[in-house]
Each structure stands twice: as C-alpha cells, then as structure tokens.
Short mmCIF file of C-alpha atoms in Angstrom, two decimals:
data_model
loop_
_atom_site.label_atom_id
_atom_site.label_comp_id
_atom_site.label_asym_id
_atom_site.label_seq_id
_atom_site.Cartn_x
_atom_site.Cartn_y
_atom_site.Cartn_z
CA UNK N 211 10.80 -19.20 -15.81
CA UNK N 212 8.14 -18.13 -12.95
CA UNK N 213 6.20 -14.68 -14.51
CA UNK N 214 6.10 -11.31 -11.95
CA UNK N 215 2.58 -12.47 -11.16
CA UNK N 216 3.80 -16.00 -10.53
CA UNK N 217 6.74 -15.05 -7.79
CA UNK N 218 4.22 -12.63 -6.36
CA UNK N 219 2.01 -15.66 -5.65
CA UNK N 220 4.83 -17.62 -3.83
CA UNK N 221 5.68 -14.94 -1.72
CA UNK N 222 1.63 -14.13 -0.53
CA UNK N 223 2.24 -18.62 0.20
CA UNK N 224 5.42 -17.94 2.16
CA UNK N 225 3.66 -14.88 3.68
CA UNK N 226 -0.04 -16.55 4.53
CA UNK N 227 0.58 -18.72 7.79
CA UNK N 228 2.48 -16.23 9.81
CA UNK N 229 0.65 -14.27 12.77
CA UNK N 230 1.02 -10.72 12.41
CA UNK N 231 -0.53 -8.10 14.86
CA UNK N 232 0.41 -4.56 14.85
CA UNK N 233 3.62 -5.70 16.80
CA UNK N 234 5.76 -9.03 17.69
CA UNK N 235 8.03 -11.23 16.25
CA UNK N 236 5.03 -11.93 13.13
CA UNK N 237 5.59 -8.82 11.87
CA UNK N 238 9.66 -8.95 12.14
CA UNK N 239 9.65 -12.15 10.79
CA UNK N 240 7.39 -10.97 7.76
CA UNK N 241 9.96 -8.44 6.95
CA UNK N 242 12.81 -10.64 7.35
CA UNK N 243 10.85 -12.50 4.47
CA UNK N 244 10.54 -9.39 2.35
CA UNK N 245 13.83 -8.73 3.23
CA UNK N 246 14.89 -11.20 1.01
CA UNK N 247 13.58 -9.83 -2.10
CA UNK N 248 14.61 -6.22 -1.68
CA UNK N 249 16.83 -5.08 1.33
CA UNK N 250 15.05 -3.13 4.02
CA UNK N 251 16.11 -0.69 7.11
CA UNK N 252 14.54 -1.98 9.65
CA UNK N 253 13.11 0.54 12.84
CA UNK N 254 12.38 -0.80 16.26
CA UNK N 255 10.33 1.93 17.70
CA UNK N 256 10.08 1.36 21.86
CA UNK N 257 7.14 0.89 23.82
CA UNK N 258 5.69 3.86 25.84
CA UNK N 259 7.13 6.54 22.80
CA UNK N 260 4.67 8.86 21.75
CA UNK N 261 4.07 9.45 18.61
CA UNK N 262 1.55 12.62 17.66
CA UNK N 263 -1.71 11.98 19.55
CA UNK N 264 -0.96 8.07 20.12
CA UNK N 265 1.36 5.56 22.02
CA UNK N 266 3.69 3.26 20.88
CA UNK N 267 1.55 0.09 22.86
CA UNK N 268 3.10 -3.22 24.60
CA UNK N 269 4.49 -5.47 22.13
CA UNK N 270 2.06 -8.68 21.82
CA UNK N 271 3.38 -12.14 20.80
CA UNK N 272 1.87 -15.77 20.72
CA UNK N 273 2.80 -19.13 21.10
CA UNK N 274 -0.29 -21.37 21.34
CA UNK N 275 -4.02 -21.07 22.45
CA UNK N 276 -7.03 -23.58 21.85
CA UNK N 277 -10.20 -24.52 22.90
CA UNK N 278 -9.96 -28.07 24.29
CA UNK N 279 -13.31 -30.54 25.46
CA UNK N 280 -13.47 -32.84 28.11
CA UNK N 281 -11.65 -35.83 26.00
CA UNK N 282 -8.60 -32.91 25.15
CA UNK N 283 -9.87 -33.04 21.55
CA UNK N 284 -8.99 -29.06 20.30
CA UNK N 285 -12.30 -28.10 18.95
CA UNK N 286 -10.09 -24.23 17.90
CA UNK N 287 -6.73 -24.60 17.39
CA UNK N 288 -4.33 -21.70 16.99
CA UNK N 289 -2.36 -23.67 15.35
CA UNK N 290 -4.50 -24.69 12.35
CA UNK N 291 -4.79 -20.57 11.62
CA UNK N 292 -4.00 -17.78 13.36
CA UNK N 293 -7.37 -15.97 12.72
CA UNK N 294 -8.67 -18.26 15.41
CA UNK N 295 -7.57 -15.85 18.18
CA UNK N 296 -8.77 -12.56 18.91
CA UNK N 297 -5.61 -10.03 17.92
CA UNK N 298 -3.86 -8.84 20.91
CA UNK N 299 -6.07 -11.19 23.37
CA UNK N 300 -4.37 -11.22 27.11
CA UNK N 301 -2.98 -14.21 28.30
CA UNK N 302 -5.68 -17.23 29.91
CA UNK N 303 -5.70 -20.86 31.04
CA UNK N 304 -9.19 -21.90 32.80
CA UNK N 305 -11.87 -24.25 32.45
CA UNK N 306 -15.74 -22.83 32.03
CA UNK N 307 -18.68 -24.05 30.71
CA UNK N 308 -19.65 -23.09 27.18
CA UNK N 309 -22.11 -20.54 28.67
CA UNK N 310 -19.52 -18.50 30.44
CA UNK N 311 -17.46 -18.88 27.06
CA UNK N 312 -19.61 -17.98 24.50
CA UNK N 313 -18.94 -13.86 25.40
CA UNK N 314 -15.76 -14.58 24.31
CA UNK N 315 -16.55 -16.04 20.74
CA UNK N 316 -16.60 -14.23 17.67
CA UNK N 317 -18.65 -16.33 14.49
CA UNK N 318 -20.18 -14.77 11.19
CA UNK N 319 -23.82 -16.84 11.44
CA UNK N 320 -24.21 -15.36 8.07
CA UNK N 321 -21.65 -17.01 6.77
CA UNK N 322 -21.61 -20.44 8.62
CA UNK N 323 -17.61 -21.94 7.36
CA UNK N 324 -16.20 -18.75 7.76
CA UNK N 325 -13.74 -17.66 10.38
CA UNK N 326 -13.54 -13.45 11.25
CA UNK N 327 -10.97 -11.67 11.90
CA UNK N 328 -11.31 -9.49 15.09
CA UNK N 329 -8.63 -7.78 17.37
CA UNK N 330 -8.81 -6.04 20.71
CA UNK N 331 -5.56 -4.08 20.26
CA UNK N 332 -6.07 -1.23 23.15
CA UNK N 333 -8.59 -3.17 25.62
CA UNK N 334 -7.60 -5.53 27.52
CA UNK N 335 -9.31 -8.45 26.38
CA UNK N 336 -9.35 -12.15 25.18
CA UNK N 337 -11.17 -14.37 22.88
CA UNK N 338 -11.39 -16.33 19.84
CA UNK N 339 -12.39 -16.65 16.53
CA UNK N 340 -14.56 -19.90 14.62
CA UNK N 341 -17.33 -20.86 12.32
CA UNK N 342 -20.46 -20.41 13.45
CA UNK N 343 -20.87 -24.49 12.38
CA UNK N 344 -18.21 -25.34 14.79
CA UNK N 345 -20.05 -23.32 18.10
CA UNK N 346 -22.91 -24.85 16.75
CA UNK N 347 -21.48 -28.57 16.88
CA UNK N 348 -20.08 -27.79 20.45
CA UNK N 349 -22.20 -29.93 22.97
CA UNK N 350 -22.82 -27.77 26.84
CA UNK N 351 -20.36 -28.60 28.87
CA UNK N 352 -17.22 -27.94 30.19
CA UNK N 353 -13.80 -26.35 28.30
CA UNK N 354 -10.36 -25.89 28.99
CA UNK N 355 -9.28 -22.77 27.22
CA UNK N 356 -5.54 -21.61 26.99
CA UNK N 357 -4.06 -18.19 25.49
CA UNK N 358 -0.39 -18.70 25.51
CA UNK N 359 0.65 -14.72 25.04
CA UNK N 360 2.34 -12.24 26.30
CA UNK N 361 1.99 -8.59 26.35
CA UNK N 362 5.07 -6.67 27.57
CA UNK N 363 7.14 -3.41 27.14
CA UNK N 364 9.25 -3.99 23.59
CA UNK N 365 8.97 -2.48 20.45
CA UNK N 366 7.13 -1.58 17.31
CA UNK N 367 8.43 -2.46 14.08
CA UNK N 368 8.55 -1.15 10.36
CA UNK N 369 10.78 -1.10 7.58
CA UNK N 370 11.52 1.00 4.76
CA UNK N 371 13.15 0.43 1.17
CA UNK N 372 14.97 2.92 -0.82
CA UNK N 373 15.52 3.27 -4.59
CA UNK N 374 17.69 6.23 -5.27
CA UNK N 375 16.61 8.62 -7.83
CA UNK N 376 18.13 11.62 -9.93
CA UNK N 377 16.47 14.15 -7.48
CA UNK N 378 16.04 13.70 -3.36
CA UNK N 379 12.25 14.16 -3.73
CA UNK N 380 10.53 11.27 -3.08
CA UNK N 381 7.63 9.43 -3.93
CA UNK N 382 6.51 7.08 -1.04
CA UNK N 383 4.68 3.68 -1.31
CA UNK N 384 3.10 2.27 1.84
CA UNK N 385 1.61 -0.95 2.30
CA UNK N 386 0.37 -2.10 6.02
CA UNK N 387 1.58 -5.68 7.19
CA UNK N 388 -0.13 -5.69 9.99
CA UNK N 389 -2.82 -8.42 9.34
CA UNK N 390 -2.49 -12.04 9.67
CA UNK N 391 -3.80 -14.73 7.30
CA UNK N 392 -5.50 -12.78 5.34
CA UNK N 393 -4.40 -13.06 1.80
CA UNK N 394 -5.57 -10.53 -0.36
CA UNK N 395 -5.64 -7.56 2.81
CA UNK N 396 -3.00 -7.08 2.76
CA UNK N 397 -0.46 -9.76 1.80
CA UNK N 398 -1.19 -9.25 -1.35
CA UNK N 399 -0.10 -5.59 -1.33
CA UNK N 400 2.71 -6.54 0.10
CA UNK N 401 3.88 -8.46 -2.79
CA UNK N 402 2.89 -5.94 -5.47
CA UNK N 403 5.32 -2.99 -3.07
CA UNK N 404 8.00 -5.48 -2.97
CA UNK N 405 8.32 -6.60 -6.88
CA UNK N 406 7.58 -3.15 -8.03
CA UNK N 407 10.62 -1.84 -5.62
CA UNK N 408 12.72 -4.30 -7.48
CA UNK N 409 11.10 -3.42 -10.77
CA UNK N 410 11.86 0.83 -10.34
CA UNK N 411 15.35 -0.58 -9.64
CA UNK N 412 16.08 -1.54 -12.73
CA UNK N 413 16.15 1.70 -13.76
CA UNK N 414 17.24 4.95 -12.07
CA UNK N 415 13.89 6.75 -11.61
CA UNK N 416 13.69 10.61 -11.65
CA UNK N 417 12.20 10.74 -8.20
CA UNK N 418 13.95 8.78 -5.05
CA UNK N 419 10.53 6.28 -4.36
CA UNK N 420 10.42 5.43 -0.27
CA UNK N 421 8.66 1.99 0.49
CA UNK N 422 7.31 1.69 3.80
CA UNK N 423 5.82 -1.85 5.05
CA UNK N 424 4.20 -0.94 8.89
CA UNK N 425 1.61 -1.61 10.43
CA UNK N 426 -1.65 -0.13 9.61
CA UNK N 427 -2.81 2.87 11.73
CA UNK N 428 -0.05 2.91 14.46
CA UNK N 429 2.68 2.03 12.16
CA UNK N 430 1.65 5.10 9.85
CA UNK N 431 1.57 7.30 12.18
CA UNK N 432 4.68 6.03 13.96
CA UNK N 433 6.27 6.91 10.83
CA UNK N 434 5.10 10.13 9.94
CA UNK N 435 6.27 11.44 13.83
CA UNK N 436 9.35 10.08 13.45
CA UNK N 437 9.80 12.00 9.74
CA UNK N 438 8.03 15.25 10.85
CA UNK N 439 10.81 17.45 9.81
CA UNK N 440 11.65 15.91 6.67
CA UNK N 441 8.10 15.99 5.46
CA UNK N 442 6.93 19.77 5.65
CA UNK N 443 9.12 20.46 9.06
CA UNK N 444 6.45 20.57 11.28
CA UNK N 445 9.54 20.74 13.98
CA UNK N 446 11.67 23.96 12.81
CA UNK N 447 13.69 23.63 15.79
CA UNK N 448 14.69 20.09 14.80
CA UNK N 449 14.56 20.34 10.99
CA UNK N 450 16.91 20.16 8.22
CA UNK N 451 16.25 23.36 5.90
CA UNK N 452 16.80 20.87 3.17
CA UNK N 453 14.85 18.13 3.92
CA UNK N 454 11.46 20.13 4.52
CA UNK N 455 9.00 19.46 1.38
CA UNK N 456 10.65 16.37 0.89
CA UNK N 457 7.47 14.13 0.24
CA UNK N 458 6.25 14.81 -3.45
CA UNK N 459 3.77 12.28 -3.75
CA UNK N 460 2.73 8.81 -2.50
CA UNK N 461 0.93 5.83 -2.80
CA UNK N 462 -1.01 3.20 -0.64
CA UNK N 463 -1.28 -0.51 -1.86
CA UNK N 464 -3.81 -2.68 0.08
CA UNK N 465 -6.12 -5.19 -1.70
CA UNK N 466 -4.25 -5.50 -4.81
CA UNK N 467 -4.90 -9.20 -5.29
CA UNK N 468 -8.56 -9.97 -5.74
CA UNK N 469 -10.13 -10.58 -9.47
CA UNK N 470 -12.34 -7.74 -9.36
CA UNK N 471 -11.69 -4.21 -11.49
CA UNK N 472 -8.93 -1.88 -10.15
CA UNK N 473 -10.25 1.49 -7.94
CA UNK N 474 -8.36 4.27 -6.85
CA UNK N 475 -9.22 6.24 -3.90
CA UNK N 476 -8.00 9.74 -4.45
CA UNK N 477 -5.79 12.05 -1.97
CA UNK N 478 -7.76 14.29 0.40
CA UNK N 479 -6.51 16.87 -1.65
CA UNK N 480 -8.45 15.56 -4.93
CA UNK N 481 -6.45 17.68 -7.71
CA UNK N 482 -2.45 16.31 -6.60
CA UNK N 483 -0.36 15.34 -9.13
CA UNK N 484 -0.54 11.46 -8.40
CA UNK N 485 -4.29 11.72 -8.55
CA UNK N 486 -4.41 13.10 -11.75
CA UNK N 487 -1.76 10.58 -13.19
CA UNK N 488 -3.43 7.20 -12.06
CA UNK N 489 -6.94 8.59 -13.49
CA UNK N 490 -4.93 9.44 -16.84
CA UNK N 491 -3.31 6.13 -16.99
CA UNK N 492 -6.32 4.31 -15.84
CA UNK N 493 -8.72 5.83 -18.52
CA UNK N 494 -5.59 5.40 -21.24
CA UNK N 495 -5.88 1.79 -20.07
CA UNK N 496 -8.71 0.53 -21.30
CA UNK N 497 -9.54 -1.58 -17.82
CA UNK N 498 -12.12 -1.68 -15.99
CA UNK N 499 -11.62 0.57 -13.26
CA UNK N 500 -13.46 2.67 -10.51
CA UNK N 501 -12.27 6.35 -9.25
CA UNK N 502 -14.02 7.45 -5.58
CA UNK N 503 -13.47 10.31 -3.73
CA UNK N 504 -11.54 10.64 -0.07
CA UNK N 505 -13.19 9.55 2.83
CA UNK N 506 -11.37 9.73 6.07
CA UNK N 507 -11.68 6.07 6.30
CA UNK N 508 -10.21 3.06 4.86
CA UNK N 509 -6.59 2.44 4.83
CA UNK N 510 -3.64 4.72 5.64
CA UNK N 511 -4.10 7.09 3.04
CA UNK N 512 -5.92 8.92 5.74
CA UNK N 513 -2.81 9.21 8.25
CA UNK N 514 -0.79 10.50 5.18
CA UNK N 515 -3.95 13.08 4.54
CA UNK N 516 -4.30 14.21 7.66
CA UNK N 517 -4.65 18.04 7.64
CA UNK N 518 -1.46 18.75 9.39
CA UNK N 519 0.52 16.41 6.92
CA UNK N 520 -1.88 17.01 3.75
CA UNK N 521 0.54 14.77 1.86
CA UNK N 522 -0.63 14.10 -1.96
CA UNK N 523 -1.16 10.58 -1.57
CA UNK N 524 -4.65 8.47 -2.62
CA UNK N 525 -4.77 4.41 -2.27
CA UNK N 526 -4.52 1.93 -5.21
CA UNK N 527 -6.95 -1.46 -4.66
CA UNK N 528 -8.60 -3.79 -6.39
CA UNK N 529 -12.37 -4.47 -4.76
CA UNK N 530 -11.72 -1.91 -2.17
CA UNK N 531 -11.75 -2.19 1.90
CA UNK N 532 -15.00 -3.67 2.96
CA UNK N 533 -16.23 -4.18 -0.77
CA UNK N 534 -16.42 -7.66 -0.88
CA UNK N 535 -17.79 -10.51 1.63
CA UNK N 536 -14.53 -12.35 2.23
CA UNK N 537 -13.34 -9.10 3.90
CA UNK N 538 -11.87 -10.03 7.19
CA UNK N 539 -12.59 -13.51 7.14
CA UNK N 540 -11.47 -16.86 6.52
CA UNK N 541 -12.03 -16.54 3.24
CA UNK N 542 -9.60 -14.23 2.01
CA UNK N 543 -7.35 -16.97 1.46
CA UNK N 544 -5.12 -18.33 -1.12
CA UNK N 545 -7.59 -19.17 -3.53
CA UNK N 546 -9.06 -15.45 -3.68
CA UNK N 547 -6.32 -14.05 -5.21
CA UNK N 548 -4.27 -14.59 -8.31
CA UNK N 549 -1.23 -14.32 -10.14
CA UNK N 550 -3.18 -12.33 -12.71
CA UNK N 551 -4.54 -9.76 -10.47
CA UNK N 552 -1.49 -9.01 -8.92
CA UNK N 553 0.57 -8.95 -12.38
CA UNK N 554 -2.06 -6.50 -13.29
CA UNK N 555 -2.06 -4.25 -10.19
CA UNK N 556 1.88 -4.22 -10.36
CA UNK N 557 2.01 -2.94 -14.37
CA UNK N 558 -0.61 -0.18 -13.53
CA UNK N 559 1.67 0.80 -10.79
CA UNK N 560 4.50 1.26 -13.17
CA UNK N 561 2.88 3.01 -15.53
CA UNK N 562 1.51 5.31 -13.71
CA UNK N 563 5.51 5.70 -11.94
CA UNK N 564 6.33 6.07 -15.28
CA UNK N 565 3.86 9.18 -15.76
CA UNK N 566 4.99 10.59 -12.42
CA UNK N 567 8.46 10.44 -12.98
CA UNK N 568 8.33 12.06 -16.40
CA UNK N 569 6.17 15.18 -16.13
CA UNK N 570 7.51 18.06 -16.32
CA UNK N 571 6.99 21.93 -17.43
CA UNK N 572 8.95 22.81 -19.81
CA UNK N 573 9.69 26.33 -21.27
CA UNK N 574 9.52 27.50 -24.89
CA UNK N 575 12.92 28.73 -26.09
CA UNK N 576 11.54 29.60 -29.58
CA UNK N 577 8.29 31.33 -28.79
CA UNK N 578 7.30 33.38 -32.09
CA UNK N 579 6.07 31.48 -34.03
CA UNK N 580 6.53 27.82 -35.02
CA UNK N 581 10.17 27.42 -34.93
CA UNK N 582 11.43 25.17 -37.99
CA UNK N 583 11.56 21.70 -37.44
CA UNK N 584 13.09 20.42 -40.31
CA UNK N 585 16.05 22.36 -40.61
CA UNK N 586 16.91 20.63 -37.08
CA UNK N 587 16.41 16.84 -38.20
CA UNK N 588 13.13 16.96 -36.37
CA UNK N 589 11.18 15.58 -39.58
CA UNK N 590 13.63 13.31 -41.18
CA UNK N 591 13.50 11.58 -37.49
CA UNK N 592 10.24 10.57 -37.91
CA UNK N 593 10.39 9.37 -41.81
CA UNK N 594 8.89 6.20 -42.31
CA UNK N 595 7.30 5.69 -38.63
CA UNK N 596 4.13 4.31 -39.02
CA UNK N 597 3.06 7.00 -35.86
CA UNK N 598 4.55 10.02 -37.65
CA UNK N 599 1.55 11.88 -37.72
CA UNK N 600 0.91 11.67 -34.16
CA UNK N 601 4.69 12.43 -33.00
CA UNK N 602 4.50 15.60 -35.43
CA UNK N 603 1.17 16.76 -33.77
CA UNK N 604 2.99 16.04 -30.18
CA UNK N 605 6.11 17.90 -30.98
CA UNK N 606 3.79 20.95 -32.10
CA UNK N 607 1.39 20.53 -28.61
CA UNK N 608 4.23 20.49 -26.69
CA UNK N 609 5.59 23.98 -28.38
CA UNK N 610 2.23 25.28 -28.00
CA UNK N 611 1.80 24.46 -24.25
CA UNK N 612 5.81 24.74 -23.04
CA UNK N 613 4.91 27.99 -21.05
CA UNK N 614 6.34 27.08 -18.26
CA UNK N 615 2.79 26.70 -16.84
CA UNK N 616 1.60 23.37 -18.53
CA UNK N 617 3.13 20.20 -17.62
CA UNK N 618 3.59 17.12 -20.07
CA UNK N 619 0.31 15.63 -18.61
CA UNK N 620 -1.60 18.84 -19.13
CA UNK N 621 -0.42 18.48 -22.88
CA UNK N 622 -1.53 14.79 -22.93
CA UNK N 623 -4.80 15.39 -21.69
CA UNK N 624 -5.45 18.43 -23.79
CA UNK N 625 -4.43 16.91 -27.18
CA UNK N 626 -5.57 13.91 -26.35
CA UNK N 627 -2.31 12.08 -27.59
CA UNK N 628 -1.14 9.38 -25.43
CA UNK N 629 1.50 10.36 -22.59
CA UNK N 630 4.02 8.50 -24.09
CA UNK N 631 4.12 10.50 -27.57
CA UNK N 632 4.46 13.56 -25.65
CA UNK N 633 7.02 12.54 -23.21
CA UNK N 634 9.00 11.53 -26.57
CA UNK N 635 7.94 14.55 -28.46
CA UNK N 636 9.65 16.47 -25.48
CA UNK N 637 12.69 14.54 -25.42
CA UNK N 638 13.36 15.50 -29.03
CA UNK N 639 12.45 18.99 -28.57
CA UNK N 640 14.69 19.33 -25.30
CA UNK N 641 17.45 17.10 -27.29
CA UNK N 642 16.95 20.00 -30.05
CA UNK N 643 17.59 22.64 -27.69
CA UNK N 644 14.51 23.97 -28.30
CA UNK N 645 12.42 23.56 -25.12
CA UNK N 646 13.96 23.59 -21.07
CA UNK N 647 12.89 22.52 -18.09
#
C-alpha cells in the first residue's frame, strides 16, 4: 500500500506536463485532476471583471509553438516542455534570422542545461525559453518560428474545497496553481493542500478549513474581492451581519517539496494565532526549521496581508521562494522533490491544525484554591501512566492559567509541557466540570 508521501508523488507526475498560466484550459484541467482526490467548487470568474485595483485579463491558451531550422528539424519544441514558451506570449508564425530572434530568447548562461521560466502576462509580448547550450549550438541563419495561442475574452478560474467544522469560522489554506512544469513551485504544494484536505476529513475539525487552489497574484486577489463581505465586510451594503469576521486564520503552501529544512514566513501581523502555533509546533518538533519575518514579497501571503484585509495568515515552505538555484527553471523537476519531503511538510501541517483547532481559553470554575482532584477520579485516572507526573503538573497549569485570559497554548508555552498534555489535561478538567470555555 502506496504511503501519503508516495500518492503525493504520483499526483506532482500526473500534475508535471500540463501548461498552466494564470488562466486557460491548464489550469481547469489541473483542477479537474485535483478534483479527483477531494471534490472542488469550481469559479469561472469573466474577463474584463474588476477585482480591487486589478482586472480579470484575456484568458490565454496554447496548442503548439517551436523553433524550426531550414531542414524543419525543431531545435525548441513546446511540446517536449511547456517552459519552452514565454507565459502568455501572443500568437506568431514568421521566418527571421537568428539575429532578429535572439530579443526574443530567454537562457540562464549561468546555468548552461537549464531552461527558465519567464512570462509576459500583461504586455503584449512573445518569446521563448532554452538552454543557453542549445542558442549556442544554433548556426546564423534563417528560422521559422510558430506560437500557436490565443488570447481572447473568457474566464479566470479557481476552486475551493470545504471541510465542515463544529463552528463556521474558518481556517483557509491557499496554494497557487498557476505555474507550469515546475515541480516543487508549486505542484508540490498542491499535493500537500489536497492530501491534507482529505486528511482533516477524517475527522470533524473544530474550525470549518477553506482550501483555495488559484492562481498566484490575480487568482488571490480575485478571491478575496469576490469574499469581501464575508471576510471583515469591507461592503456593509452587501454584507451578511453573520458572515463578517469569518476568516480566523490561514495558511499558504508553496515549495513544500524540496529536501531542504522547513521555514515559515510569518503573517504581516507577526503575533496571530497561526504564527504562534507553527513556531510552537516547529520548536516542539525537533526539525530543522527556519522562522523569517513578513516581507511584502513572496507568495500570496501578501494579498491575504494586505492592510485592508490584514488576515492572520503567514506561508509554510520548505527552501523558500528564490532560495535555491533550481528556482524557476528547468530544474525544478521531478527529481528535486520527494516523497519524504512532502510526507514531512503534510504531518507538520496537521499538527500544527491540530494546535489550532484545539486552543482555547478556558475559565476557572473552582478558583480558591486548588480544588480537590482526587475526590473527582482525577488521580486514580492517571494511576499507573508512565506520564503521570507530567499530566498532574498539566491539570494544575491549566487551573492556574484558566482565567479566561490564557489560552491552552499560552499554558503550553509557559509550563513548558508539551501541547498535547495540556489539551488532555483540559479535557479532563472540562469533563470534570471544573473548567469552561
């Protein structure tokens, strides 16, 4: 039987050869594909909408392009990887010499077998994308070049996945799928949203978790104008009294499939509750892991941020955006990410989900003094564990700090006792009628 990290793997395979752009039938057909794990709503958003500052654009799609010599031998061939054409390039079919070309070809000379990824998404424009050995193997001379695209009024598209909780507030998980072979930005991330949807499923979590798979930039934003109200009701008028306040917390997965330690980019906010839980669970981890501050840059943590929004959400990675040399390239293929990696990125998710969905304040309803513990079965429930000491010192931490101020992970953190014993110290206490949320 195939492990978490395993099935994870097959779907970044399935995943890998599509063309995505930050519209078109790549994108639909990537959700169709994550569609069959968990089942999405899927939004078509129409061309020309606006949506806070920007425009929904054209809708781009591709069927073909090359680069063809004299003999008709394809010296780039879409078809071999989509990378080779410049995102969003307008359609062309011409002949030029390789003089008049070269403006239109993007290498890395620094890295000679590598192929970047570049788009052109709101300039017109066309080119493509090669190794700087292939332009340098290409004799002066004459090319046919062909960009079989189109760029017309249609739509934008996203999808979202629900797991109902026990409360409407919601904890959302965004991922961009926006990029095209490109395995570990952000296929990977992909994966880890979709198997740790069905994972939170298998439970009923306290908080309703949203998962949102859009493009990046665009798609975010698309999003967040289209859920305005339900957010923090930045449209009165139109807003449900109800629904404002909605978003508790949130999460961005991109990167989450490299071999290199774990970081966590924290909200703009710095001190929200979801920042606080994944550097508790990270430190009570043991990994390797990295913590940086908010930079209005990166993924779309920084749509989410935004000052009008101010949503309490940071980004989970592995080597973050940028922070390694197969960024954007070629070379974020199949082979630079792993089962492993992923596996590993998906449990801390959970556990920090866990965290999240657990911590509460609770109130004291025997404040003077230490109430008794034994003449409740408190002590004879813990006879014979070989952790009794440390669920006795939880149950009396989480007396002492059940003021209706502290919350579970402000117990943790101040005893020092793992989460865990304190979320179970609590649950014996509340079951004992002696604490309330």
């Amino acid at each position: 039987m195939a492990t978490a990290g395993e099935e994870m793997y097959a779907l970044v395979e399935r995943l890998y050869p599509l063309c995505r752009s930050i519209t078109g039938d790549g994108v639909r057909a990537t959700l169709d594909i994550v569609g069959e794990y968990v089942p999405l709503q899927m939004h078509e958003v129409p061309t020309g909408t606006h949506v806070l500052d920007w425009t929904v654009p054209q809708e781009w799609n591709i069927r073909d392009a090359y680069i063809a010599d004299t003999a008709g031998n394809r010296v780039v061939d879409f078809a071999a990887s989509s990378l080779h054409v410049l995102g969003y390039s307008v359609p062309v079919s011409a002949t030029m010499p390789l003089s008049e070309l070269r403006g239109h070809l993007h290498t890395l000379p620094e890295h000679p077998s590598w192929v970047p990824y570049r788009t052109s998404y709101y300039k017109p424009e066309w080119g493509f994308c090669l190794a700087q050995e292939t332009l340098d193997a290409m004799p002066d001379g004459e090319y046919e070049v062909r960009i079989d695209s189109t760029l017309a009024d249609g739509h934008l598209t996203y999808a979202e996945h629900v797991v109902p909780g026990q409360v409407a507030d919601e904890v959302i998980v965004s991922c961009h799928v926006c990029h095209p072979s490109l395995a570990n930005d952000n296929l990977a991330g992909i994966a880890v949203a979709t198997f740790l949807a069905r994972a939170l499923a298998e439970r009923t979590p306290y908080y309703t978790y949203r998962f949102i798979f859009a493009p990046g930039t665009i798609g975010a934003i698309t999003w967040l104008a289209r859920n305005a109200e339900r957010i923090n009701g930045v449209s009165p008028a139109r807003a449900e009294p109800r629904a404002r306040g909605r978003v508790k917390h949130g999460l961005v997965l991109a990167c989450a499939g490299d071999r290199g330690q774990l970081t966590y980019k924290q909200s703009r906010r710095g001190d929200a509750e979801i920042d606080r839980v994944m550097r508790h669970v990270l430190a009570a981890s043991e990994r390797l892991y990295h913590i940086t501050e908010f930079t209005p840059y990166g993924y779309d943590e920084r749509q989410f941020c935004s000052p009008g929004f101010n949503l309490g959400v940071g980004s989970l990675s592995r080597t973050p955006y940028a922070g390694y040399p197969e960024y954007h390239t070629s070379a974020d293929n199949l082979d630079f990410v792993s089962p492993e990696a992923m596996a590993d990125t998906l449990a801390v998710c959970r556990e920090a989900f866990a965290v999240l969905d657990r911590n509460r304040r609770f109130l004291n309803l025997s404040p003077y003094g230490e109430p008794q513990l034994g003449r409740r079965g408190l002590y004879d429930a813990l006879g014979g564990r070989s952790d009794t000491k440390q669920a006795q010192m939880a149950m009396l931490w989480v007396l002492s700090l059940s003021d209706g101020e502290h919350s579970l992970l402000d117990v943790a953190e101040r005893s020092g006792l793992p989460f865990s014993a304190v979320a179970a110290a609590a649950d014996a206490l509340h079951g004992a009628e002696l604490i309330k949320a």
